[in-house]
PDB file of C-alpha atoms in Angstrom:
ATOM      1  CA  MET A 274      31.461  12.323   2.361  1.00 55.00           C
ATOM      2  CA  ALA A 275      32.515   9.156   0.406  1.00 62.00           C
ATOM      3  CA  ARG A 276      29.958   7.439  -1.887  1.00 60.00           C
ATOM      4  CA  GLY A 277      29.650   4.357   0.430  1.00 66.00           C
ATOM      5  CA  ALA A 278      29.006   6.597   3.348  1.00 65.00           C
ATOM      6  CA  VAL A 279      26.314   8.152   1.576  1.00 58.00           C
ATOM      7  CA  GLU A 280      24.616   5.280   0.430  1.00 69.00           C
ATOM      8  CA  ASP A 281      24.858   3.741   4.056  1.00 70.00           C
ATOM      9  CA  LEU A 282      23.090   6.724   5.363  1.00 73.00           C
ATOM     10  CA  GLN A 283      20.441   6.647   2.748  1.00 74.00           C
ATOM     11  CA  GLN A 284      19.860   2.995   3.768  1.00 77.00           C
ATOM     12  CA  ARG A 285      19.489   3.761   7.330  1.00 80.00           C
ATOM     13  CA  LYS A 286      17.135   6.707   6.470  1.00 81.00           C
ATOM     14  CA  ALA A 287      14.949   4.289   4.521  1.00 80.00           C
ATOM     15  CA  GLU A 288      14.915   1.646   7.134  1.00 82.00           C
ATOM     16  CA  GLU A 289      13.816   4.229   9.508  1.00 82.00           C
ATOM     17  CA  PHE A 290      11.048   5.441   7.133  1.00 83.00           C
ATOM     18  CA  ARG A 291       9.886   1.812   6.677  1.00 84.00           C
ATOM     19  CA  LYS A 292       9.682   1.482  10.566  1.00 84.00           C
ATOM     20  CA  ARG A 293       7.433   4.731  10.719  1.00 82.00           C
ATOM     21  CA  LEU A 294       5.252   3.122   8.003  1.00 84.00           C
ATOM     22  CA  ALA A 295       5.049  -0.087  10.065  1.00 86.00           C
ATOM     23  CA  ALA A 296       3.545   1.998  12.834  1.00 85.00           C
ATOM     24  CA  LEU A 297       0.741   3.296  11.057  1.00 87.00           C
ATOM     25  CA  PRO A 298      -2.618   1.599  11.080  1.00 87.00           C
ATOM     26  CA  LYS A 299      -2.824  -1.434   8.662  1.00 88.00           C
ATOM     27  CA  GLY A 300      -3.815  -1.208   4.952  1.00 89.00           C
ATOM     28  CA  VAL A 301      -4.265   1.818   2.744  1.00 93.00           C
ATOM     29  CA  SER A 302      -5.335   4.015   5.713  1.00 94.00           C
ATOM     30  CA  ASP A 303      -5.577   7.861   5.488  1.00 94.00           C
ATOM     31  CA  GLU A 304      -2.381   7.906   7.442  1.00 94.00           C
ATOM     32  CA  TYR A 305      -0.523   5.838   5.051  1.00 94.00           C
ATOM     33  CA  LEU A 306      -1.821   7.959   2.149  1.00 95.00           C
ATOM     34  CA  ALA A 307      -0.911  11.296   3.652  1.00 94.00           C
ATOM     35  CA  VAL A 308       2.733   9.925   4.259  1.00 93.00           C
ATOM     36  CA  ILE A 309       3.047   8.318   0.955  1.00 94.00           C
ATOM     37  CA  SER A 310       1.844  11.485  -0.805  1.00 94.00           C
ATOM     38  CA  ASP A 311       4.138  13.814   1.188  1.00 92.00           C
ATOM     39  CA  LEU A 312       7.275  11.609   0.458  1.00 92.00           C
ATOM     40  CA  TYR A 313       6.193  11.353  -3.382  1.00 93.00           C
ATOM     41  CA  VAL A 314       6.072  15.300  -3.398  1.00 92.00           C
ATOM     42  CA  HIS A 315       9.494  15.600  -1.753  1.00 89.00           C
ATOM     43  CA  VAL A 316      10.936  13.106  -4.250  1.00 90.00           C
ATOM     44  CA  VAL A 317       9.680  14.976  -7.141  1.00 91.00           C
ATOM     45  CA  GLU A 318      10.752  18.362  -5.810  1.00 89.00           C
ATOM     46  CA  ALA A 319      14.241  16.747  -5.091  1.00 88.00           C
ATOM     47  CA  GLY A 320      14.401  16.275  -8.867  1.00 89.00           C
ATOM     48  CA  HIS A 321      14.330  12.508  -8.907  1.00 87.00           C
ATOM     49  CA  ARG A 322      13.662  11.145 -12.552  1.00 85.00           C
ATOM     50  CA  ALA A 323      12.031   8.000 -11.594  1.00 89.00           C
ATOM     51  CA  PRO A 324       9.971   8.968  -8.469  1.00 91.00           C
ATOM     52  CA  LEU A 325       8.287   5.652  -8.259  1.00 94.00           C
ATOM     53  CA  GLN A 326      11.512   3.768  -8.318  1.00 94.00           C
ATOM     54  CA  GLU A 327      12.649   6.025  -5.381  1.00 91.00           C
ATOM     55  CA  LEU A 328       9.534   5.433  -3.458  1.00 93.00           C
ATOM     56  CA  GLU A 329      10.105   1.592  -3.910  1.00 93.00           C
ATOM     57  CA  THR A 330      13.578   2.103  -2.448  1.00 89.00           C
ATOM     58  CA  TRP A 331      12.122   3.837   0.438  1.00 89.00           C
ATOM     59  CA  THR A 332       9.005   1.829   1.306  1.00 90.00           C
ATOM     60  CA  GLY A 333      10.138  -1.607   0.156  1.00 89.00           C
ATOM     61  CA  THR A 334       6.625  -1.451  -1.813  1.00 92.00           C
ATOM     62  CA  LYS A 335       6.421  -2.471  -5.638  1.00 96.00           C
ATOM     63  CA  GLN A 336       6.171   0.349  -8.054  1.00 96.00           C
ATOM     64  CA  ALA A 337       2.824  -0.925  -9.391  1.00 97.00           C
ATOM     65  CA  THR A 338       1.191  -0.890  -5.842  1.00 96.00           C
ATOM     66  CA  LEU A 339       2.666   2.535  -5.166  1.00 96.00           C
ATOM     67  CA  LYS A 340       1.015   3.703  -8.381  1.00 96.00           C
ATOM     68  CA  GLY A 341      -2.255   2.528  -7.011  1.00 97.00           C
ATOM     69  CA  HIS A 342      -1.746   4.032  -3.682  1.00 96.00           C
ATOM     70  CA  LEU A 343      -0.980   7.338  -5.362  1.00 96.00           C
ATOM     71  CA  ARG A 344      -4.146   7.089  -7.287  1.00 95.00           C
ATOM     72  CA  ALA A 345      -6.253   6.355  -4.045  1.00 97.00           C
ATOM     73  CA  ALA A 346      -4.397   9.315  -2.602  1.00 97.00           C
ATOM     74  CA  ARG A 347      -5.689  11.462  -5.337  1.00 96.00           C
ATOM     75  CA  GLN A 348      -9.158  10.085  -5.349  1.00 96.00           C
ATOM     76  CA  ARG A 349      -9.546  10.263  -1.470  1.00 97.00           C
ATOM     77  CA  GLY A 350      -8.347  13.921  -1.598  1.00 96.00           C
ATOM     78  CA  PHE A 351      -4.677  13.942  -0.330  1.00 97.00           C
ATOM     79  CA  LEU A 352      -2.874  14.636  -3.473  1.00 96.00           C
ATOM     80  CA  ALA A 353      -3.885  17.027  -6.212  1.00 94.00           C
ATOM     81  CA  LYS A 354      -2.452  16.310  -9.777  1.00 86.00           C
ATOM     82  CA  VAL A 355      -0.677  18.894 -11.484  1.00 81.00           C
ATOM     83  CA  GLU A 356      -1.487  18.776 -15.237  1.00 79.00           C
ATOM     84  CA  GLY A 357       1.305  17.968 -17.526  1.00 76.00           C
ATOM     85  CA  LYS A 358       3.912  17.496 -14.837  1.00 75.00           C
ATOM     86  CA  VAL A 359       5.047  14.533 -12.777  1.00 77.00           C
ATOM     87  CA  GLY A 360       4.274  15.059  -8.925  1.00 79.00           C
ATOM     88  CA  GLY A 361       1.299  16.740  -7.282  1.00 85.00           C
ATOM     89  CA  LEU A 362       0.506  19.064  -4.575  1.00 91.00           C
ATOM     90  CA  LEU A 363      -0.445  18.110  -0.948  1.00 92.00           C
ATOM     91  CA  MET A 364      -3.949  18.814  -0.101  1.00 94.00           C
ATOM     92  CA  ASP A 365      -5.036  20.348   3.142  1.00 95.00           C
ATOM     93  CA  LYS A 366      -6.358  16.796   4.201  1.00 95.00           C
ATOM     94  CA  ALA A 367      -2.927  15.409   3.937  1.00 95.00           C
ATOM     95  CA  ILE A 368      -1.438  18.110   5.882  1.00 93.00           C
ATOM     96  CA  ALA A 369      -3.911  17.743   8.363  1.00 94.00           C
ATOM     97  CA  THR A 370      -3.361  14.038   8.766  1.00 93.00           C
ATOM     98  CA  LEU A 371       0.316  14.431   8.899  1.00 91.00           C
ATOM     99  CA  LYS A 372       0.101  16.975  11.698  1.00 89.00           C
ATOM    100  CA  GLY A 373      -2.048  14.364  13.529  1.00 86.00           C
ATOM    101  CA  ILE A 374       0.571  11.753  12.917  1.00 82.00           C
ATOM    102  CA  ASP A 375       3.347  13.970  14.349  1.00 71.00           C
ATOM    103  CA  ALA A 376       1.394  15.065  17.489  1.00 67.00           C
ATOM    104  CA  GLU A 377       0.577  11.231  18.229  1.00 68.00           C
ATOM    105  CA  GLN A 378       4.293  10.406  17.759  1.00 61.00           C
ATOM    106  CA  GLY A 379       5.353  13.180  20.095  1.00 52.00           C
ATOM    107  CA  ARG A 380       3.209  11.733  22.914  1.00 42.00           C
ATOM    108  CA  GLN A 381       4.760   8.160  22.565  1.00 42.00           C
ATOM    109  CA  PRO A 382       7.663   7.382  24.728  1.00 36.00           C
TER     110      PRO A 382
END
C-alpha cells in the first residue's frame, strides 16, 4: 500500500474514533477514561515512541490534557502504572466499562 493511502486510512480511522468519543457521556466520564486507557495501552504496545503524540492525533485533544486524563484514569482505577516503563495495564474496571460500551453500541441502530 502506498504511503499516501496508508496515511488516508489512518486519518479515516482517527476520524471514526473521534466520532465514537463524541458519542460517550460528556466530560471525563468513566466511559471516556476506559476508552482512552485502552487506546493508550494499544499505542504503547504497538511500539510508538511518543504515545501522547499518537493519542493527540487520534483524539484531537492536546497532549497536556491527555496526560491529566491518564492520571485521572490511574487514580480512578482504570489504568495501572508499570514501574519504570511507559504505558500501563488495563484494570478490571476499564475492561468491564469497555464491555458495557460495546454492548450499548450493539443495541443501537
